[in-house]
Amino acid sequence: MDGENVRPITPTPSDTPAPALAPAPDPVPALGTLVVDTSRADRVGEFRGVAGPYWSLRPVGGGVEWEVAPRHVRPAVLMEQLRARTARLNARSRGEVL
């Protein structure tokens, strides 16, 4: 009578692998936040909004917006923020930017 009353082994919840979770979406920064676009030679831009799957950025001193995938964006560190703001103020003093 080998194995007649043996219950088949069923996987328990702890034995089953957890379903693969989708990567968490990148948190959307507040409007006007300075960020760095790593796909364009670490170009600093001001976050302007979401356009479909892309984020819209604008040069700190003004100019044409560009779009970038969120995975290529990181927050600007303090030195990058200061450099971008100083460049804008210098351009403004020369009359290049309002």
Short mmCIF file of N, CA and C in Angstrom, two decimals:
data_model
loop_
_atom_site.label_atom_id
_atom_site.label_comp_id
_atom_site.label_asym_id
_atom_site.label_seq_id
_atom_site.Cartn_x
_atom_site.Cartn_y
_atom_site.Cartn_z
N MET A 1 0.80 -1.17 0.00
CA MET A 1 0.00 0.00 0.00
C MET A 1 0.86 1.25 0.00
N ASP A 2 1.86 1.21 -0.67
CA ASP A 2 2.75 2.36 -0.75
C ASP A 2 2.09 3.50 -1.50
N GLY A 3 1.98 4.65 -0.86
CA GLY A 3 1.53 5.86 -1.49
C GLY A 3 0.05 5.96 -1.75
N GLU A 4 -0.78 5.06 -1.24
CA GLU A 4 -2.21 5.15 -1.52
C GLU A 4 -2.85 6.35 -0.84
N ASN A 5 -2.48 6.65 0.38
CA ASN A 5 -3.10 7.73 1.13
C ASN A 5 -2.21 8.98 1.20
N VAL A 6 -1.35 9.10 0.27
CA VAL A 6 -0.45 10.25 0.28
C VAL A 6 -1.09 11.37 -0.53
N ARG A 7 -1.17 12.50 0.09
CA ARG A 7 -1.74 13.66 -0.57
C ARG A 7 -0.71 14.25 -1.53
N PRO A 8 -1.15 14.65 -2.74
CA PRO A 8 -0.17 15.24 -3.66
C PRO A 8 0.35 16.56 -3.10
N ILE A 9 1.57 16.83 -3.39
CA ILE A 9 2.19 18.06 -2.91
C ILE A 9 1.72 19.21 -3.79
N THR A 10 1.09 20.19 -3.14
CA THR A 10 0.65 21.39 -3.87
C THR A 10 1.49 22.55 -3.37
N PRO A 11 1.83 23.43 -4.25
CA PRO A 11 2.65 24.56 -3.79
C PRO A 11 1.86 25.46 -2.85
N THR A 12 2.51 25.88 -1.81
CA THR A 12 1.91 26.83 -0.88
C THR A 12 2.23 28.24 -1.37
N PRO A 13 1.51 29.24 -0.88
CA PRO A 13 1.80 30.60 -1.34
C PRO A 13 3.26 31.01 -1.15
N SER A 14 3.92 30.49 -0.12
CA SER A 14 5.32 30.87 0.10
C SER A 14 6.24 30.16 -0.89
N ASP A 15 5.78 29.06 -1.50
CA ASP A 15 6.60 28.34 -2.47
C ASP A 15 6.52 28.93 -3.87
N THR A 16 5.43 29.63 -4.17
CA THR A 16 5.27 30.17 -5.52
C THR A 16 6.02 31.49 -5.63
N PRO A 17 6.68 31.68 -6.75
CA PRO A 17 7.41 32.95 -6.91
C PRO A 17 6.44 34.12 -7.03
N ALA A 18 6.85 35.22 -6.51
CA ALA A 18 6.02 36.43 -6.60
C ALA A 18 6.00 36.91 -8.04
N PRO A 19 4.88 37.44 -8.48
CA PRO A 19 4.84 37.94 -9.86
C PRO A 19 5.80 39.11 -10.01
N ALA A 20 6.38 39.20 -11.18
CA ALA A 20 7.32 40.28 -11.44
C ALA A 20 6.57 41.61 -11.43
N LEU A 21 7.07 42.53 -10.66
CA LEU A 21 6.44 43.84 -10.57
C LEU A 21 7.01 44.75 -11.65
N ALA A 22 6.15 45.54 -12.20
CA ALA A 22 6.60 46.52 -13.19
C ALA A 22 7.45 47.56 -12.47
N PRO A 23 8.47 48.08 -13.14
CA PRO A 23 9.27 49.10 -12.46
C PRO A 23 8.41 50.30 -12.11
N ALA A 24 8.68 50.87 -10.96
CA ALA A 24 7.90 52.03 -10.51
C ALA A 24 8.14 53.19 -11.47
N PRO A 25 7.07 53.90 -11.82
CA PRO A 25 7.26 55.04 -12.71
C PRO A 25 8.10 56.12 -12.03
N ASP A 26 8.84 56.84 -12.85
CA ASP A 26 9.67 57.91 -12.30
C ASP A 26 8.76 58.99 -11.71
N PRO A 27 9.08 59.47 -10.51
CA PRO A 27 8.25 60.53 -9.94
C PRO A 27 8.38 61.80 -10.77
N VAL A 28 7.26 62.42 -11.04
CA VAL A 28 7.26 63.64 -11.85
C VAL A 28 7.67 64.81 -10.98
N PRO A 29 8.70 65.56 -11.38
CA PRO A 29 9.12 66.72 -10.58
C PRO A 29 8.11 67.85 -10.66
N ALA A 30 8.20 68.76 -9.74
CA ALA A 30 7.33 69.94 -9.75
C ALA A 30 7.72 70.85 -10.92
N LEU A 31 6.75 71.59 -11.43
CA LEU A 31 7.03 72.52 -12.53
C LEU A 31 8.12 73.50 -12.11
N GLY A 32 9.06 73.74 -13.00
CA GLY A 32 10.13 74.68 -12.72
C GLY A 32 11.35 74.07 -12.06
N THR A 33 11.29 72.79 -11.68
CA THR A 33 12.42 72.13 -11.06
C THR A 33 13.56 71.99 -12.06
N LEU A 34 14.78 72.27 -11.61
CA LEU A 34 15.93 72.10 -12.49
C LEU A 34 16.37 70.64 -12.47
N VAL A 35 16.50 70.07 -13.67
CA VAL A 35 16.90 68.68 -13.82
C VAL A 35 18.00 68.61 -14.89
N VAL A 36 18.65 67.45 -14.96
CA VAL A 36 19.74 67.24 -15.91
C VAL A 36 19.33 66.16 -16.89
N ASP A 37 19.48 66.44 -18.17
CA ASP A 37 19.21 65.48 -19.24
C ASP A 37 20.52 64.77 -19.55
N THR A 38 20.65 63.54 -19.11
CA THR A 38 21.90 62.80 -19.30
C THR A 38 22.08 62.31 -20.73
N SER A 39 21.03 62.34 -21.54
CA SER A 39 21.16 61.91 -22.93
C SER A 39 21.70 63.04 -23.81
N ARG A 40 21.79 64.24 -23.29
CA ARG A 40 22.29 65.39 -24.05
C ARG A 40 23.45 66.05 -23.31
N ALA A 41 24.45 65.27 -23.01
CA ALA A 41 25.68 65.78 -22.39
C ALA A 41 25.42 66.55 -21.10
N ASP A 42 24.56 66.00 -20.26
CA ASP A 42 24.25 66.59 -18.95
C ASP A 42 23.75 68.03 -19.06
N ARG A 43 22.86 68.25 -20.00
CA ARG A 43 22.27 69.57 -20.21
C ARG A 43 21.25 69.85 -19.11
N VAL A 44 21.36 71.00 -18.47
CA VAL A 44 20.44 71.38 -17.41
C VAL A 44 19.22 72.04 -18.04
N GLY A 45 18.05 71.62 -17.57
CA GLY A 45 16.81 72.20 -18.07
C GLY A 45 15.80 72.35 -16.97
N GLU A 46 14.81 73.16 -17.23
CA GLU A 46 13.71 73.40 -16.30
C GLU A 46 12.55 72.50 -16.70
N PHE A 47 12.03 71.73 -15.75
CA PHE A 47 10.92 70.82 -16.04
C PHE A 47 9.67 71.64 -16.36
N ARG A 48 9.04 71.35 -17.52
CA ARG A 48 7.87 72.10 -17.96
C ARG A 48 6.59 71.26 -17.97
N GLY A 49 6.69 69.94 -17.97
CA GLY A 49 5.49 69.13 -17.97
C GLY A 49 5.71 67.78 -18.63
N VAL A 50 4.63 67.03 -18.72
CA VAL A 50 4.67 65.69 -19.31
C VAL A 50 3.98 65.75 -20.67
N ALA A 51 4.63 65.17 -21.67
CA ALA A 51 4.07 65.11 -23.02
C ALA A 51 4.09 63.66 -23.46
N GLY A 52 3.00 62.95 -23.17
CA GLY A 52 2.95 61.52 -23.48
C GLY A 52 3.95 60.77 -22.62
N PRO A 53 4.83 59.95 -23.23
CA PRO A 53 5.81 59.22 -22.43
C PRO A 53 7.06 60.04 -22.13
N TYR A 54 7.11 61.28 -22.58
CA TYR A 54 8.29 62.12 -22.43
C TYR A 54 8.05 63.27 -21.47
N TRP A 55 9.14 63.83 -20.98
CA TRP A 55 9.09 65.03 -20.17
C TRP A 55 9.58 66.19 -21.00
N SER A 56 8.94 67.33 -20.88
CA SER A 56 9.36 68.54 -21.59
C SER A 56 10.28 69.35 -20.69
N LEU A 57 11.42 69.73 -21.24
CA LEU A 57 12.39 70.55 -20.53
C LEU A 57 12.64 71.80 -21.34
N ARG A 58 13.04 72.87 -20.67
CA ARG A 58 13.33 74.14 -21.31
C ARG A 58 14.67 74.63 -20.79
N PRO A 59 15.48 75.22 -21.65
CA PRO A 59 16.74 75.78 -21.15
C PRO A 59 16.48 76.81 -20.06
N VAL A 60 17.37 76.89 -19.09
CA VAL A 60 17.18 77.79 -17.96
C VAL A 60 17.12 79.25 -18.41
N GLY A 61 17.90 79.61 -19.42
CA GLY A 61 17.90 80.97 -19.90
C GLY A 61 16.83 81.25 -20.92
N GLY A 62 15.91 80.34 -21.12
CA GLY A 62 14.88 80.49 -22.14
C GLY A 62 15.31 79.82 -23.43
N GLY A 63 14.38 79.61 -24.30
CA GLY A 63 14.69 78.97 -25.57
C GLY A 63 13.70 77.88 -25.90
N VAL A 64 14.06 77.09 -26.87
CA VAL A 64 13.19 76.04 -27.38
C VAL A 64 13.18 74.85 -26.42
N GLU A 65 11.97 74.39 -26.09
CA GLU A 65 11.84 73.21 -25.24
C GLU A 65 12.27 71.97 -26.00
N TRP A 66 12.66 70.95 -25.25
CA TRP A 66 12.94 69.65 -25.84
C TRP A 66 12.32 68.58 -24.98
N GLU A 67 12.15 67.40 -25.56
CA GLU A 67 11.55 66.28 -24.84
C GLU A 67 12.59 65.21 -24.61
N VAL A 68 12.44 64.54 -23.48
CA VAL A 68 13.39 63.51 -23.10
C VAL A 68 12.64 62.41 -22.35
N ALA A 69 13.12 61.18 -22.49
CA ALA A 69 12.55 60.06 -21.73
C ALA A 69 12.91 60.24 -20.26
N PRO A 70 11.97 60.00 -19.36
CA PRO A 70 12.23 60.19 -17.93
C PRO A 70 13.43 59.41 -17.41
N ARG A 71 13.77 58.29 -18.04
CA ARG A 71 14.91 57.50 -17.55
C ARG A 71 16.23 58.22 -17.77
N HIS A 72 16.26 59.25 -18.62
CA HIS A 72 17.48 60.00 -18.89
C HIS A 72 17.55 61.28 -18.07
N VAL A 73 16.66 61.45 -17.11
CA VAL A 73 16.61 62.69 -16.32
C VAL A 73 16.95 62.38 -14.87
N ARG A 74 17.74 63.27 -14.30
CA ARG A 74 18.05 63.18 -12.87
C ARG A 74 17.97 64.58 -12.28
N PRO A 75 17.76 64.68 -10.97
CA PRO A 75 17.71 66.01 -10.36
C PRO A 75 19.08 66.71 -10.50
N ALA A 76 19.06 68.00 -10.70
CA ALA A 76 20.30 68.77 -10.77
C ALA A 76 20.85 68.97 -9.36
N VAL A 77 22.14 68.72 -9.21
CA VAL A 77 22.77 68.96 -7.91
C VAL A 77 22.96 70.47 -7.75
N LEU A 78 23.27 70.89 -6.55
CA LEU A 78 23.35 72.32 -6.24
C LEU A 78 24.33 73.05 -7.16
N MET A 79 25.49 72.49 -7.42
CA MET A 79 26.48 73.15 -8.29
C MET A 79 25.92 73.35 -9.70
N GLU A 80 25.20 72.36 -10.22
CA GLU A 80 24.59 72.50 -11.56
C GLU A 80 23.50 73.56 -11.56
N GLN A 81 22.74 73.64 -10.49
CA GLN A 81 21.69 74.66 -10.39
C GLN A 81 22.30 76.05 -10.36
N LEU A 82 23.35 76.21 -9.55
CA LEU A 82 24.01 77.52 -9.45
C LEU A 82 24.63 77.92 -10.78
N ARG A 83 25.26 76.98 -11.47
CA ARG A 83 25.89 77.27 -12.75
C ARG A 83 24.84 77.72 -13.77
N ALA A 84 23.71 77.01 -13.82
CA ALA A 84 22.65 77.34 -14.79
C ALA A 84 22.03 78.70 -14.47
N ARG A 85 21.77 78.96 -13.21
CA ARG A 85 21.17 80.25 -12.84
C ARG A 85 22.13 81.41 -13.07
N THR A 86 23.41 81.19 -12.80
CA THR A 86 24.41 82.23 -13.05
C THR A 86 24.53 82.53 -14.54
N ALA A 87 24.52 81.50 -15.36
CA ALA A 87 24.58 81.70 -16.81
C ALA A 87 23.38 82.50 -17.29
N ARG A 88 22.22 82.24 -16.73
CA ARG A 88 21.01 82.99 -17.11
C ARG A 88 21.13 84.45 -16.70
N LEU A 89 21.59 84.71 -15.49
CA LEU A 89 21.74 86.08 -15.02
C LEU A 89 22.78 86.83 -15.84
N ASN A 90 23.85 86.17 -16.21
CA ASN A 90 24.87 86.82 -17.05
C ASN A 90 24.30 87.16 -18.42
N ALA A 91 23.54 86.24 -19.00
CA ALA A 91 22.91 86.51 -20.30
C ALA A 91 21.92 87.67 -20.18
N ARG A 92 21.20 87.70 -19.08
CA ARG A 92 20.24 88.79 -18.86
C ARG A 92 20.96 90.14 -18.75
N SER A 93 22.09 90.17 -18.06
CA SER A 93 22.83 91.43 -17.91
C SER A 93 23.40 91.90 -19.23
N ARG A 94 23.66 91.00 -20.16
CA ARG A 94 24.15 91.37 -21.49
C ARG A 94 23.01 91.73 -22.42
N GLY A 95 21.76 91.57 -21.96
CA GLY A 95 20.60 91.90 -22.77
C GLY A 95 20.17 90.78 -23.72
N GLU A 96 20.69 89.58 -23.52
CA GLU A 96 20.35 88.45 -24.39
C GLU A 96 19.05 87.78 -23.98
N VAL A 97 18.69 87.91 -22.71
CA VAL A 97 17.49 87.27 -22.15
C VAL A 97 16.71 88.31 -21.37
N LEU A 98 15.40 88.25 -21.47
CA LEU A 98 14.57 89.17 -20.67
C LEU A 98 14.45 88.69 -19.25
#
